[in-house]
Short mmCIF file of C-alpha atoms in Angstrom, two decimals:
data_model
loop_
_atom_site.label_atom_id
_atom_site.label_comp_id
_atom_site.label_asym_id
_atom_site.label_seq_id
_atom_site.Cartn_x
_atom_site.Cartn_y
_atom_site.Cartn_z
CA MET T 1 -0.03 -0.25 -0.28
CA ILE T 2 2.60 2.54 0.94
CA PRO T 3 4.85 0.98 -1.61
CA LYS T 4 2.68 2.78 -4.26
CA ILE T 5 1.20 5.43 -2.74
CA LEU T 6 5.39 6.86 -3.19
CA SER T 7 5.85 5.56 -6.31
CA LYS T 8 2.55 7.91 -7.27
CA LEU T 9 3.70 10.42 -5.31
CA SER T 10 7.07 10.79 -6.68
CA ALA T 11 5.82 10.48 -10.09
CA GLY T 12 3.36 13.47 -9.84
CA PHE T 13 6.12 15.12 -8.63
CA SER T 14 8.59 14.38 -11.64
CA ALA T 15 5.21 15.77 -13.50
CA VAL T 16 5.61 18.92 -11.92
CA GLU T 17 9.52 19.26 -11.86
CA ARG T 18 9.77 18.41 -15.32
CA LEU T 19 7.31 21.57 -16.37
CA LEU T 20 9.05 23.70 -13.68
CA LEU T 21 12.39 22.70 -15.13
CA LYS T 22 10.73 24.08 -18.19
CA LEU T 23 9.64 27.58 -17.07
CA LEU T 24 13.10 28.03 -14.35
CA ILE T 25 15.28 27.23 -18.80
CA ALA T 26 12.68 29.66 -20.22
CA ALA T 27 13.31 32.34 -17.55
CA LEU T 28 16.88 32.08 -17.77
CA THR T 29 17.12 32.24 -21.58
CA LEU T 30 15.02 34.51 -21.57
CA SER T 31 16.47 37.28 -19.01
CA VAL T 32 19.71 35.85 -20.73
CA LEU T 33 18.56 36.96 -24.07
CA MET T 34 17.22 40.23 -23.16
CA ASN T 35 19.68 41.15 -21.17
CA VAL T 36 22.06 40.28 -24.50
CA LEU T 37 20.02 42.04 -26.90
CA LEU T 38 19.61 44.88 -25.00
CA ARG T 39 22.73 45.56 -23.99
CA MET T 40 23.68 45.88 -27.71
CA VAL T 41 22.02 49.03 -27.71
CA GLY T 42 23.51 50.05 -25.03
CA ILE T 43 20.62 49.82 -22.69
CA THR T 44 21.61 47.42 -19.39
CA ILE T 45 18.71 45.90 -17.32
CA ALA T 46 20.90 44.83 -14.48
CA TRP T 47 17.40 42.95 -12.74
CA ALA T 48 17.74 40.36 -15.59
CA ASP T 49 20.73 38.94 -13.76
CA GLU T 50 19.47 38.38 -11.04
CA VAL T 51 16.87 36.10 -12.63
CA GLY T 52 18.31 34.34 -14.75
CA VAL T 53 21.02 34.13 -11.68
CA TYR T 54 18.21 32.51 -8.95
CA ALA T 55 16.07 30.64 -12.38
CA MET T 56 20.14 28.75 -12.61
CA VAL T 57 20.37 28.27 -9.55
CA MET T 58 16.67 26.86 -9.25
CA SER T 59 16.81 24.90 -11.68
CA GLY T 60 20.12 22.98 -10.28
CA PHE T 61 17.52 21.65 -7.58
CA VAL T 62 14.76 21.09 -9.49
CA GLY T 63 17.20 19.10 -11.80
CA ALA T 64 19.04 17.34 -9.31
CA SER T 65 15.92 15.75 -7.18
CA LEU T 66 14.93 14.29 -11.28
CA MET T 67 17.60 12.83 -11.69
CA LEU T 68 17.68 11.13 -8.35
CA ARG T 69 14.59 9.48 -9.53
CA ALA T 70 15.94 8.50 -12.98
CA ARG T 71 19.16 7.53 -11.25
CA ILE T 72 21.18 9.38 -13.29
CA ASP T 73 22.54 11.29 -11.18
CA PRO T 74 26.42 11.27 -10.48
CA ALA T 75 27.86 7.65 -8.95
CA VAL T 76 31.07 5.62 -9.04
CA LEU T 77 29.92 3.47 -12.34
CA LEU T 78 32.84 1.88 -12.33
CA LEU T 79 32.17 0.21 -8.60
CA HIS T 80 29.23 -1.18 -11.05
CA GLU T 81 31.65 -2.30 -14.07
CA PHE T 82 33.75 -5.33 -11.25
CA LEU T 83 30.92 -5.78 -7.86
CA PRO T 84 28.44 -9.07 -9.24
CA PRO T 85 24.98 -8.41 -9.90
CA ARG T 86 23.79 -8.61 -5.89
CA ALA T 87 26.12 -6.28 -4.86
CA CYS T 88 25.05 -3.63 -7.02
CA LEU T 89 21.79 -4.01 -5.70
CA VAL T 90 22.94 -3.86 -2.20
CA LEU T 91 25.03 -0.85 -3.62
CA ARG T 92 22.01 0.98 -4.98
CA THR T 93 19.83 -0.34 -2.08
CA ILE T 94 22.26 1.51 0.55
CA VAL T 95 22.07 5.23 -2.23
CA SER T 96 18.97 5.29 -1.94
CA ALA T 97 18.68 4.94 1.94
CA LEU T 98 21.29 7.73 2.59
CA SER T 99 19.22 9.90 -0.21
CA ALA T 100 16.22 9.72 2.30
CA ALA T 101 18.02 10.47 4.68
CA PHE T 102 19.57 13.03 3.00
CA GLY T 103 15.98 14.35 2.24
CA ILE T 104 14.79 13.91 5.81
CA THR T 105 17.54 15.78 7.07
CA LEU T 106 17.09 18.92 4.81
CA PHE T 107 13.98 19.27 5.77
CA TYR T 108 14.42 19.27 8.91
CA LEU T 109 16.68 21.59 8.78
CA CYS T 110 14.40 23.86 6.28
CA LEU T 111 11.47 23.74 9.27
CA ARG T 112 13.80 25.11 11.85
CA TRP T 113 15.08 27.55 8.81
CA PHE T 114 11.58 28.67 7.80
CA ASP T 115 10.30 28.23 11.23
CA PRO T 116 6.56 28.49 10.60
CA VAL T 117 5.28 26.96 14.48
CA GLU T 118 7.07 30.51 15.57
CA ILE T 119 5.57 32.55 12.67
CA VAL T 120 1.99 31.51 13.77
CA LYS T 121 2.74 32.24 17.49
CA ALA T 122 3.45 36.12 16.17
CA GLY T 123 0.81 35.93 14.79
CA PHE T 124 3.35 36.76 11.08
CA ASP T 125 4.06 39.67 12.45
CA ILE T 126 7.66 39.34 11.23
CA GLY T 127 9.19 42.37 13.89
CA THR T 128 8.02 39.73 17.00
CA PHE T 129 9.05 37.06 15.13
CA GLN T 130 11.94 37.88 14.61
CA ALA T 131 12.46 39.58 18.16
CA ALA T 132 11.29 35.76 19.71
CA THR T 133 13.98 34.17 16.99
CA PHE T 134 16.82 35.94 15.57
CA ASN T 135 16.16 34.35 12.39
CA PHE T 136 15.43 37.18 9.40
CA ILE T 137 14.28 34.96 6.78
CA TYR T 138 11.56 36.74 6.06
CA THR T 139 13.07 40.25 5.62
CA ASP T 140 16.36 39.19 3.57
CA ILE T 141 14.98 40.73 0.14
CA THR T 142 17.47 40.09 -3.43
CA PRO T 143 19.80 42.68 -4.14
CA VAL T 144 19.20 44.07 -7.10
CA MET T 145 14.47 43.39 -7.66
CA GLY T 146 14.21 43.44 -3.84
CA ALA T 147 12.16 41.03 -3.72
CA PRO T 148 11.71 38.87 -0.93
CA ALA T 149 14.67 36.65 -0.40
CA TYR T 150 12.51 33.73 1.03
CA MET T 151 10.89 33.17 -2.20
CA PHE T 152 13.30 31.89 -3.85
CA TYR T 153 14.16 30.05 -0.98
CA LEU T 154 10.96 27.76 -0.70
CA ILE T 155 12.67 25.86 -3.33
CA ILE T 156 14.62 24.10 -1.00
CA PRO T 157 11.54 22.50 1.33
CA PHE T 158 10.29 22.11 -2.19
CA PHE T 159 13.52 19.43 -3.39
CA ALA T 160 14.13 17.74 0.52
CA VAL T 161 10.43 16.50 -0.01
CA ALA T 162 10.99 16.11 -3.83
CA ILE T 163 14.06 13.87 -3.52
CA THR T 164 12.96 12.53 0.08
CA VAL T 165 10.14 10.69 -2.11
CA HIS T 166 12.02 9.90 -4.53
CA ALA T 167 14.70 8.41 -3.01
CA LEU T 168 11.71 5.73 -0.65
CA THR T 169 10.38 4.99 -4.39
CA ASN T 170 13.64 4.04 -5.17
CA LEU T 171 14.50 2.57 -2.36
CA CYS T 172 11.02 -0.11 -2.51
CA GLU T 173 11.95 -0.86 -6.47
CA ASP T 174 15.19 -1.25 -4.44
CA ILE T 175 14.39 -3.98 -2.02
CA GLY T 176 10.72 -4.76 -4.54
CA LEU T 177 7.88 -3.67 -3.04
CA VAL T 178 7.03 -1.96 -5.87
CA ALA T 179 8.34 -2.38 -10.09
CA ARG T 180 10.84 0.19 -11.45
CA PRO T 181 8.75 2.00 -14.01
CA ALA T 182 11.13 1.48 -17.51
CA ASP T 183 10.97 5.42 -17.82
CA PRO T 184 10.54 6.26 -13.75
CA ALA T 185 11.15 9.98 -14.92
CA GLY T 186 8.89 10.27 -16.77
CA LEU T 187 12.11 11.76 -19.18
CA ALA T 188 10.89 10.25 -22.44
CA MET T 189 7.44 12.21 -22.37
CA ASP T 190 9.39 15.45 -22.76
CA VAL T 191 12.15 14.25 -25.54
CA ALA T 192 9.55 12.85 -27.54
CA GLN T 193 7.01 16.11 -27.73
#
């Protein structure tokens, strides 16, 4: 029951991540191209560089999560060539378990960083929240656009939840609780379109 739910959750996250990745890469491409073309005529748009940087960083998180699910993340493949198939399965299982532990730890740290309980206790009053916690995440702004930086930081808890779900799904597949689909991250669908 739980492995099937995880598998469906993972497929849902993968679909959202593929769309998000397309949007982020489009934003990166458009902001850079727009700024390059406008600089040719002597106009510089400072915020376009900042949008490009944030889009690139956020796409790195989203892409890493998709790569984990597809199992195309960086690995020591030399070991796989020398180890018997059973040992490779054990190695993949250990990597899946460690990835899930990393995702859970990162999510816990994000909870401490964003501190939703304390912000609710403070009645969403940022000044009261800062005075009680010495946490200034909600007043941090981006240097050029002046946008709330925490909006961009939200990619980190999203990443933490996504890699936890993907890693747990990979782990369930490794130990045989659920069958592994041919294209678990749905990457072939994007190539075919």
